[in-house]
Amino acid sequence: MFVSLLRLEIYKIFRRPRTYIAFGAITVIVLLIQLALKVNGTDFIRLYTDTQTDIFEIPYENILNGYFVCVMVLHMILIHVPLLVALIAGDMISGEAAAGTLRLIAAKPISRTRLILAKFAASSLYVVALLLWMAVFALAGSILIFGTGDLLVFKETEMHLMKQTDVFWRFLAAFAFAALALTAIAAMAILFSVFSENSLGPIVTTVCVVIVFTIMQQLKVPLFEKWINPWSLTAHMLGWKGFFYVEKNEEGVTLDGSVENPWAVLQSALILTGYIVLFLMISVYYFRKKDILS
Amino acid sequence: MNIIEVKNLSKSFGSIQAVNQLSFSVKPGEIYGFLGQNGSGKSTTIRMLLSLVMPDTGDIEIFGLSLQKHRNEILKNTGALIERPDLYKYLNAFENLEIFARLSGKKKSRKQMMELLEKVGLAGRAQSKVKTYSQGMKQRLGLACALVHDPQLIILDEPMNGLDPQGITDMRELIIQLSRKEQKTVFISSHLLSEMQQIADSLLIIHKGKKITEGNLNELMNPEKVRVELITTDMPKTAHWITRSAWAGSVVEATQEAICLLLQKEQLPQLNNDLVSQRFGVVSLRPYLSLEEYFLTQIRE
C-alpha cells in the first residue's frame, strides 16, 4: 500500500505545472552562468580570486574547465535551491488542505503516518530528480562546453588542486550530499505544511528560516558561532564543499582520493539526518492528532 | 445490526461546543437525513464519522466495529462527499477517479470508471481538466469519487450545494437509486427540511450540536399526529413518570428542558388531566402543526 501511495504522490507532483518551474529555473540559471563564463570567464576568475592574487600565482587560462564551472554553479545556486524545494514540499499537506482534497484523502483507509511518509518520500524523490537535472546541465553541460581538466578550488587563503581523474567521484558525492541537505529542507517544509491550511505560509516560512540562519552564519558573531552555527541547518547544508577540499602531504602535494576533513563532512551529514528524523517525527505526531477542518 | 451507532458524541473547539452528547443510529439500506442549520454541528459530526476529527467523548460504531479500533476496515467500505470538493484541478475527471479508487485500495478498469462517470452525468467531460468544471460538475465528480470503490455506506455532506435545479433532481434520483436498487446505506446532511422530506427514510434534527429529534420520516411527518412539547416544574420526575406510563410509546424525546411527544390532537386534554392528577405543575403543553414548524421553533429558541 505504501508503494502505491508513493506512486500516487509522485504522479501528483509531476502532473502539477508548478513542479516544472524549478526545473525551468535551474535550466535558465545554469545556462546563464555557463554563458557568462564562456564570454567573460577569465575576468570572472580574476574577480573571484581577488583575495588570493597576493599569495598565489594563478594560471587563469588553465582553470576554466567544465569541472570548475560546475563547482561555480553549485556555489551560486545550491543556496537558492531550498526555495525551489519549499515550493513543492511546503505545499504537500497545506496545498491539499486549501484545495479541499486533504479531507477526501484522510477519509480513505490510509493511516496518517503513511500519508506523511509517502509525501515526504515523494518530495525526496523530487529533490533527487531536481539534482539529477542540475547534474546533467551543470556537470555534463559544462564539460561539453568547457571540456575537462584538473580542478582548482579556493578556500579562503588555501588553494586545492585535484587531478581530473580524481574529480568525478567528488561531484557524485557532492550531489548526494546536496540531496541529503535538500531533503532536510523538504522535511522542514512538510513540517510547516502540516500546521497550515494555505500553500503560501509554509513556503514563505521555510525560505525565511533558511535566510535567517544563513545571515546568522555570515555575521560571524561569537554568540552565534558558539551556540547556533554548530547546529545550524544551513551551515551543515554546505557540507558538500568538503568533497572539494583535499588533504596534502608534508610537501604540500595533493593526495588523490582524499578529503581534507572527512569527519566534518560526516558530522554534517549526521546532523542533517537528525534534522530530517526530528522534522518527520514532529510532523507525524501532530498530523496524527490533527482535526482536519479544511 | 445498525450500520451506524453513535453514542454520546461530543466535540468542542475551544469554548465552542460543536456537538453535544449526540446519539443516533442508522439502519442498513436506509437514507438517513441529517438536518440542521448551518453551524449546527452537522459537518463536525460527519467528520467524526470519517475520523477526520477526533471526538472529545462518545463512541462511534460503524458496521458493528469501533471506529477508533477498526478505522481502515470501516473506511474501506465507506464513501464520502464532504462539503464542496475541489478535487485535483490540474487532472481530468478520469484521473481524479483513478486516484481515489487507488487510495481506497481498489483497482478499477477504464470501463468501470466510465460507467460511473456516466452515472453521474460526466462521461462527456471525462477528459476535461477539473479546473474547467462548474461547481455542480465538481459536486458530481465528488460523488463519483465517493462511489468509485463501491462502498456499502455513503456519507454525503450537503451534496445539493452548488447544484442547479436539474442537478438537484439528478442528485436526488441518484441517491434514491443507490439506496433502493443497490441497497446502500446513505447518510446525508442538509440544512433544508424540504429536501430531506423528498428522499429520507429517517431523520435526525440537530441544533447547536444537540439532538432535537430523531425518527422515521413518516412518523415524524404524520399529519394525523402533532408534535407536542411538554414542560413542567419538575422535568426529571415528569420524565421518569411519563416513560413508565401509558404515554411512553408517544415520547419522541425526553431531555432535561422538555419532553417531546407525538400525539393526536384529541389526546392533549387527557395528557393534561393525567399530568395534573400526578400533581405535576404544567408550565407548557404546546402542539406544533408540522415538523418544519417544530424545527423552526426549536431553532428560534
XYZ file of C-alpha atoms in Angstrom:
595
model
C 0.000 0.000 0.000
C 2.871 2.391 0.806
C 4.409 1.915 -2.639
C 1.022 2.542 -4.244
C 0.584 5.680 -2.133
C 4.091 6.845 -3.033
C 3.368 6.324 -6.727
C 0.238 8.445 -6.414
C 2.135 11.226 -4.661
C 4.861 11.203 -7.304
C 2.186 11.195 -10.008
C 0.528 14.233 -8.403
C 3.829 16.110 -8.082
C 4.803 15.576 -11.675
C 1.356 16.387 -13.063
C 1.389 19.835 -11.480
C 2.627 22.679 -13.665
C 4.281 24.301 -10.605
C 6.758 21.401 -10.397
C 8.370 22.370 -13.658
C 9.065 25.947 -12.532
C 12.022 24.599 -10.543
C 13.385 22.597 -13.474
C 12.949 25.594 -15.762
C 14.597 27.965 -13.259
C 17.620 25.687 -12.832
C 17.998 25.283 -16.585
C 17.903 29.038 -17.157
C 20.271 29.896 -14.277
C 22.821 27.221 -15.234
C 22.754 28.271 -18.880
C 23.188 31.928 -17.888
C 26.186 31.113 -15.672
C 27.733 28.970 -18.405
C 27.166 31.709 -20.990
C 28.661 34.351 -18.694
C 31.738 32.214 -18.003
C 32.119 31.364 -21.671
C 32.122 35.044 -22.592
C 33.924 36.565 -19.582
C 35.302 33.548 -17.730
C 38.840 34.839 -17.147
C 37.602 38.201 -15.825
C 35.250 36.386 -13.508
C 38.031 34.192 -12.137
C 40.211 37.260 -11.583
C 37.388 38.800 -9.562
C 36.693 35.546 -7.731
C 40.339 35.043 -6.776
C 40.978 38.680 -5.960
C 41.998 37.967 -2.366
C 44.371 35.179 -3.355
C 46.385 37.014 -6.016
C 48.870 38.277 -3.421
C 49.520 34.745 -2.218
C 49.396 32.637 -5.370
C 50.339 32.998 -8.966
C 47.128 31.933 -10.608
C 47.116 30.218 -14.014
C 43.847 31.812 -15.161
C 43.756 30.215 -18.611
C 44.082 26.669 -17.242
C 41.472 26.984 -14.528
C 38.405 27.473 -16.674
C 37.143 23.965 -17.489
C 33.880 22.080 -17.111
C 34.632 20.920 -13.566
C 35.491 24.407 -12.366
C 32.330 25.814 -13.959
C 30.246 23.116 -12.288
C 31.700 23.944 -8.861
C 30.941 27.627 -9.552
C 27.367 26.720 -10.492
C 26.958 24.704 -7.292
C 28.359 27.574 -5.212
C 25.992 30.030 -6.810
C 22.729 28.112 -6.921
C 22.711 25.411 -4.249
C 21.946 28.044 -1.628
C 18.858 29.101 -3.625
C 17.537 25.628 -4.407
C 15.818 25.346 -0.973
C 13.341 27.889 -2.296
C 12.505 25.582 -5.196
C 12.224 22.592 -2.858
C 9.978 24.540 -0.474
C 7.728 25.405 -3.399
C 6.755 21.752 -3.713
C 7.293 20.259 -0.238
C 5.675 23.208 1.560
C 2.562 22.579 -0.467
C 2.312 18.832 0.130
C -0.195 18.961 3.003
C -1.299 22.599 3.125
C -1.945 22.689 -0.626
C -4.242 19.685 -0.318
C -5.939 21.309 2.664
C -6.511 24.505 0.702
C -7.814 22.585 -2.325
C -10.197 20.537 -0.190
C -8.597 17.230 -1.163
C -6.918 16.554 2.188
C -10.233 15.687 3.816
C -11.016 13.305 0.951
C -7.648 11.556 1.250
C -7.755 11.437 5.049
C -11.179 9.800 4.877
C -9.656 6.905 2.913
C -8.305 3.727 4.527
C -4.760 5.006 4.823
C -3.004 5.755 8.086
C -1.973 9.350 8.524
C 1.580 8.273 9.333
C 1.844 6.518 5.982
C 0.384 9.522 4.239
C 3.021 11.862 5.701
C 5.828 9.406 4.988
C 4.650 8.911 1.407
C 4.525 12.659 0.894
C 7.999 13.025 2.374
C 9.359 10.201 0.208
C 7.788 11.759 -2.891
C 9.293 15.152 -2.013
C 12.678 13.487 -1.550
C 12.411 11.880 -4.969
C 11.533 15.272 -6.397
C 14.724 16.637 -4.773
C 16.759 13.825 -6.343
C 15.152 14.492 -9.741
C 15.957 18.187 -9.405
C 19.588 17.454 -8.546
C 19.909 14.949 -11.393
C 18.597 17.629 -13.712
C 21.133 20.057 -12.258
C 23.890 17.474 -12.604
C 23.077 16.942 -16.253
C 23.049 20.635 -17.038
C 25.762 21.878 -14.681
C 28.222 18.999 -14.952
C 27.581 17.306 -18.277
C 26.684 20.611 -19.957
C 29.780 22.385 -18.627
C 32.071 19.511 -19.629
C 30.536 19.689 -23.088
C 31.049 23.447 -23.359
C 34.335 23.922 -21.485
C 35.982 20.487 -21.664
C 37.737 18.740 -18.774
C 40.907 19.403 -16.833
C 42.334 19.497 -13.331
C 40.107 21.213 -10.800
C 41.303 24.168 -8.773
C 39.227 25.247 -5.800
C 39.928 28.159 -3.455
C 39.218 28.047 0.253
C 39.920 31.345 1.966
C 43.744 31.532 1.781
C 44.211 27.967 0.540
C 44.246 26.529 -2.940
C 43.132 22.931 -3.559
C 44.151 21.246 -6.775
C 42.607 17.967 -7.870
C 43.655 15.867 -10.857
C 40.907 15.423 -13.414
C 40.943 11.663 -12.769
C 40.164 12.385 -9.106
C 37.252 14.725 -9.688
C 34.209 12.847 -10.955
C 33.538 10.879 -7.751
C 33.702 14.150 -5.828
C 30.850 15.554 -7.888
C 28.801 12.415 -7.299
C 29.448 12.682 -3.554
C 28.674 16.418 -3.568
C 25.362 15.863 -5.372
C 24.490 13.038 -2.976
C 25.273 15.310 -0.024
C 23.207 18.111 -1.583
C 20.332 15.641 -1.939
C 20.547 14.930 1.790
C 20.664 18.656 2.618
C 17.705 19.471 0.385
C 15.784 16.506 1.798
C 16.199 18.135 5.210
C 14.694 21.302 3.713
C 11.840 19.224 2.281
C 11.221 17.669 5.718
C 11.154 21.134 7.291
C 8.737 22.427 4.636
C 6.452 19.416 5.212
C 6.539 20.128 8.952
C 5.357 23.702 8.357
C 2.862 22.399 5.825
C 1.223 20.183 8.451
C 0.457 23.231 10.592
C -1.002 25.314 7.802
C -4.057 25.342 5.588
C -2.712 27.564 2.836
C 0.191 26.926 0.495
C 1.982 30.215 0.842
C 2.604 30.138 4.613
C 4.822 27.029 4.758
C 6.744 28.012 1.602
C 7.495 31.508 2.905
C 8.301 30.228 6.415
C 10.770 27.654 5.059
C 12.519 30.256 2.932
C 12.594 32.694 5.874
C 14.197 30.099 8.150
C 16.881 29.425 5.534
C 17.531 33.169 5.097
C 17.684 33.880 8.843
C 20.113 31.035 9.544
C 22.253 31.944 6.530
C 22.514 35.535 7.782
C 23.422 34.362 11.296
C 26.098 32.169 9.781
C 27.554 35.011 7.740
C 27.527 37.538 10.590
C 30.292 35.603 12.396
C 29.133 36.952 15.760
C 30.769 34.955 18.606
C 27.405 34.240 20.210
C 26.030 32.696 17.012
C 29.353 30.992 16.242
C 29.390 29.299 19.624
C 25.769 28.327 20.168
C 23.808 28.378 16.920
C 26.037 27.825 13.899
C 27.414 24.435 15.036
C 23.820 23.175 14.872
C 22.544 25.392 12.082
C 20.827 23.534 9.282
C 22.042 25.969 6.654
C 25.651 25.751 7.874
C 25.661 21.967 7.548
C 23.921 22.159 4.177
C 27.222 23.472 2.815
C 28.985 20.257 3.823
C 29.147 19.243 0.136
C 32.058 21.683 -0.261
C 34.162 19.361 1.896
C 34.486 16.931 -1.004
C 36.442 19.569 -2.933
C 38.957 20.280 -0.163
C 41.756 17.737 -0.362
C 44.398 16.534 2.048
C 48.026 17.430 1.329
C 51.245 15.728 2.409
C 54.115 17.484 4.181
C 55.448 18.800 0.868
C 52.053 20.349 0.123
C 51.270 17.818 -2.619
C 47.604 16.878 -3.003
C 46.713 13.310 -2.030
C 44.487 11.701 -4.647
C 41.141 10.406 -3.414
C 41.445 12.231 -0.105
C 39.091 14.584 1.687
C 40.656 17.185 3.970
C 38.208 16.765 6.835
C 36.029 13.690 6.305
C 34.818 13.802 9.909
C 33.346 17.303 9.375
C 31.513 16.074 6.272
C 30.242 13.023 8.136
C 29.222 15.153 11.102
C 27.252 17.490 8.825
C 25.574 14.503 7.161
C 24.620 13.077 10.560
C 23.231 16.393 11.789
C 21.183 16.785 8.586
C 19.875 13.237 9.028
C 18.992 14.095 12.616
C 17.039 17.121 11.427
C 15.151 15.004 8.895
C 14.176 12.477 11.561
C 13.210 15.225 14.017
C 11.087 17.144 11.497
C 9.344 13.965 10.376
C 8.638 12.813 13.918
C 7.029 16.139 14.838
C 5.048 16.160 11.574
C 3.736 12.642 12.121
C 2.939 13.274 15.793
C 0.989 16.443 15.075
C -0.733 15.202 11.909
C -1.985 12.041 13.605
C -3.778 14.136 16.208
C -4.871 16.952 13.933
C -8.539 17.671 13.362
C -8.951 18.089 9.628
C -11.312 21.017 9.324
C -10.239 22.381 5.943
C -27.331 -4.679 13.374
C -27.268 -0.933 12.757
C -24.845 0.375 10.155
C -24.009 3.416 12.286
C -24.367 3.546 16.052
C -23.336 6.772 17.734
C -23.450 7.191 21.487
C -22.995 10.391 23.494
C -20.725 12.017 20.963
C -19.296 15.386 21.973
C -16.755 17.709 20.436
C -15.739 21.230 21.290
C -13.341 23.646 19.670
C -12.042 25.911 22.395
C -15.087 27.349 24.124
C -17.441 26.394 21.304
C -19.393 23.193 21.871
C -19.861 21.946 18.300
C -21.502 18.615 19.146
C -23.100 17.869 22.488
C -23.934 14.352 23.714
C -25.277 13.284 20.323
C -26.647 9.754 19.930
C -28.304 8.177 16.923
C -28.429 5.002 14.882
C -28.728 4.312 11.161
C -30.313 1.128 9.823
C -28.948 -0.814 6.823
C -30.191 0.323 3.416
C -31.940 3.464 4.570
C -31.471 7.057 3.530
C -30.815 8.819 6.785
C -31.324 12.552 6.672
C -29.217 14.666 8.975
C -30.800 18.052 9.301
C -29.638 21.222 10.956
C -28.913 24.849 10.301
C -25.530 25.974 9.064
C -23.182 25.772 12.046
C -25.380 23.339 13.935
C -22.646 20.681 14.124
C -23.529 18.551 11.084
C -20.153 18.786 9.387
C -18.278 18.181 12.645
C -20.391 15.059 13.253
C -19.752 13.834 9.715
C -16.034 14.485 10.085
C -16.048 12.468 13.304
C -17.791 9.607 11.459
C -14.942 9.702 8.942
C -12.220 10.024 11.613
C -11.172 13.426 10.288
C -11.993 14.983 13.635
C -11.334 13.232 16.923
C -14.285 13.231 19.345
C -13.752 14.508 22.891
C -16.095 11.849 24.261
C -18.502 9.244 22.939
C -18.406 6.105 20.826
C -18.868 5.546 17.118
C -19.561 2.095 15.743
C -19.878 1.522 12.016
C -20.699 -1.931 10.586
C -20.668 -3.078 14.215
C -16.992 -2.140 14.606
C -15.448 0.557 16.738
C -14.208 3.374 14.509
C -11.329 4.043 16.847
C -10.043 0.470 16.637
C -11.036 -0.537 13.093
C -10.686 2.746 11.194
C -9.192 1.386 7.974
C -11.519 -1.591 7.806
C -14.527 0.714 8.129
C -13.271 3.360 5.694
C -12.600 0.693 3.054
C -16.342 0.246 2.864
C -17.320 3.887 3.230
C -17.538 6.590 0.582
C -17.797 10.272 1.403
C -18.530 13.567 -0.232
C -17.586 16.283 2.230
C -18.832 19.793 1.524
C -17.669 21.300 -1.744
C -14.911 19.129 -3.172
C -12.430 20.922 -5.410
C -10.509 17.747 -6.230
C -7.278 17.885 -8.234
C -7.909 20.772 -10.591
C -4.930 20.016 -12.803
C -6.193 16.485 -13.520
C -9.224 15.371 -15.506
C -12.251 13.536 -14.114
C -10.925 10.166 -15.126
C -7.540 10.731 -13.450
C -9.206 12.018 -10.283
C -11.360 8.907 -10.130
C -8.345 6.699 -10.631
C -6.533 8.360 -7.710
C -9.461 7.901 -5.324
C -10.021 4.307 -6.418
C -6.375 3.503 -5.690
C -6.485 5.333 -2.353
C -9.387 3.065 -1.442
C -7.268 0.058 -2.322
C -9.336 -0.837 -5.397
C -8.243 -1.083 -8.996
C -10.986 -0.168 -11.422
C -10.991 -0.792 -15.128
C -11.392 2.108 -17.538
C -14.807 0.733 -18.471
C -15.988 0.664 -14.850
C -14.843 4.233 -14.301
C -16.526 5.437 -17.479
C -19.751 3.757 -16.343
C -19.525 5.605 -13.060
C -18.895 8.918 -14.791
C -21.892 8.199 -16.991
C -23.956 7.524 -13.872
C -23.172 10.996 -12.515
C -23.564 12.620 -15.935
C -19.922 13.425 -16.600
C -18.974 10.884 -19.265
C -18.872 13.617 -21.910
C -16.348 15.623 -19.888
C -14.207 12.736 -18.625
C -11.090 14.075 -20.317
C -11.573 17.730 -19.337
C -9.450 19.151 -16.549
C -11.399 19.757 -13.342
C -10.353 23.425 -13.339
C -12.756 23.894 -16.259
C -15.696 22.411 -14.323
C -18.611 24.300 -12.796
C -19.329 23.817 -9.071
C -22.152 21.446 -9.948
C -19.870 19.295 -12.087
C -17.276 19.181 -9.308
C -20.021 18.084 -6.939
C -20.980 15.240 -9.287
C -17.374 14.203 -9.704
C -17.010 14.308 -5.914
C -19.913 11.891 -5.688
C -18.312 9.630 -8.300
C -15.089 9.653 -6.252
C -17.122 8.659 -3.193
C -18.687 5.759 -5.087
C -15.679 4.548 -7.061
C -14.768 1.733 -4.651
C -18.374 0.541 -4.393
C -18.825 1.272 -0.671
C -21.690 -0.040 1.445
C -22.071 3.201 3.389
C -22.172 6.573 1.648
C -21.813 9.746 3.687
C -22.805 12.927 1.890
C -22.341 16.353 3.433
C -24.661 18.891 1.775
C -24.434 17.203 -1.650
C -27.001 19.520 -3.245
C -24.918 22.643 -2.565
C -23.970 24.461 -5.727
C -26.242 22.403 -7.959
C -28.777 23.905 -10.342
C -32.418 22.680 -10.178
C -31.783 19.935 -12.740
C -28.621 18.927 -10.883
C -30.556 18.713 -7.621
C -33.171 16.459 -9.251
C -30.455 14.236 -10.772
C -28.593 14.016 -7.467
C -31.808 13.174 -5.635
C -32.651 10.394 -8.100
C -29.157 9.005 -7.899
C -29.245 8.899 -4.086
C -32.642 7.162 -4.139
C -31.331 4.682 -6.706
C -28.259 3.933 -4.568
C -30.479 3.107 -1.628
C -33.387 1.342 -3.317
C -31.645 -0.533 -6.141
C -28.174 -1.054 -4.762
C -29.174 -1.393 -1.083
C -26.568 1.098 0.032
C -26.954 2.999 3.266
C -26.880 6.732 2.675
C -26.208 9.233 5.450
C -26.954 12.653 4.033
C -26.807 16.075 5.650
C -28.680 19.179 4.660
C -29.968 22.411 6.132
C -33.206 22.195 4.134
C -36.053 20.136 5.578
C -37.955 20.196 2.264
C -35.018 18.500 0.596
C -34.825 15.784 3.245
C -38.576 15.203 3.106
C -38.213 14.097 -0.505
C -35.612 11.411 -0.031
C -35.025 10.431 3.583
C -36.428 7.356 5.290
C -35.348 8.560 8.716
C -34.404 11.921 10.019
C -32.190 13.340 12.722
C -32.504 17.032 13.505
C -29.793 18.794 15.462
C -29.394 22.337 16.661
C -26.355 23.842 18.365
C -24.820 20.371 18.460
C -27.762 18.816 20.288
C -30.344 16.376 19.036
C -33.808 17.884 18.635
C -35.495 14.779 17.312
C -34.851 11.522 15.509
C -37.170 9.044 13.914
C -38.839 7.556 10.911
C -39.820 10.303 8.474
C -43.392 9.008 8.020
C -43.936 9.063 11.744
C -42.341 12.449 12.142
C -44.383 13.924 9.292
C -47.645 12.132 10.183
C -50.431 14.677 9.503
C -52.774 12.970 11.960
C -50.400 13.454 14.794
C -48.870 16.601 16.140
C -45.657 17.110 17.965
C -46.217 18.307 21.478
C -43.665 19.929 23.693
C -44.231 19.429 27.398
C -42.550 21.493 30.096
C -43.315 21.090 33.796
C -41.905 22.497 37.003
C -40.151 19.188 37.717
C -38.794 17.752 34.493
C -36.771 14.806 35.908
C -39.786 13.471 37.815
C -42.091 14.064 34.857
C -39.712 12.245 32.529
C -39.450 9.375 34.999
C -43.204 9.084 35.263
C -44.089 9.561 31.602
C -41.638 6.950 30.337
C -43.329 4.407 32.597
C -46.878 5.460 31.869
C -49.295 4.691 29.047
C -47.837 7.743 27.241
C -44.386 6.167 26.958
C -44.994 4.987 23.371
C -45.670 8.553 22.282
C -42.448 10.008 23.659
C -40.110 11.073 20.867
C -37.503 12.564 23.107
C -37.087 13.470 26.742
C -34.448 15.963 27.796
C -33.904 17.972 30.943
C -35.534 21.006 29.328
C -38.582 19.463 27.648
C -40.324 16.268 26.630
C -41.408 15.873 23.038
C -44.393 13.611 22.258
C -46.171 12.636 19.068
C -49.928 12.693 19.756
C -53.324 13.081 18.170
C -54.803 16.478 18.974
C -57.691 14.829 20.825
C -55.244 13.208 23.246
C -53.991 16.542 24.582
C -56.702 17.175 27.237
C -56.244 13.626 28.547
C -52.497 14.095 28.866
C -53.061 17.352 30.675
C -55.513 15.668 33.077
C -53.045 12.865 33.764
C -50.247 15.339 34.482
C -52.455 17.361 36.826
C -53.662 14.232 38.620
C -49.999 13.271 39.135
C -49.552 16.748 40.671
C -47.054 17.975 38.087
C -47.021 21.734 37.577
C -47.648 22.037 33.840
C -45.782 25.080 32.523
C -46.381 24.399 28.848
C -48.149 21.799 26.713
C -47.610 23.133 23.274
C -48.609 21.479 19.975
C -46.830 22.206 16.694
C -48.590 21.970 13.366
C -45.734 20.421 11.407
C -42.229 19.092 11.738
C -40.995 22.185 9.973
C -42.725 24.441 12.482
C -41.313 22.365 15.297
C -37.836 22.510 13.758
C -38.023 26.267 13.223
C -39.378 26.905 16.708
C -36.574 24.920 18.280
C -34.028 26.835 16.268
C -35.540 30.187 17.241
C -35.466 29.224 20.881
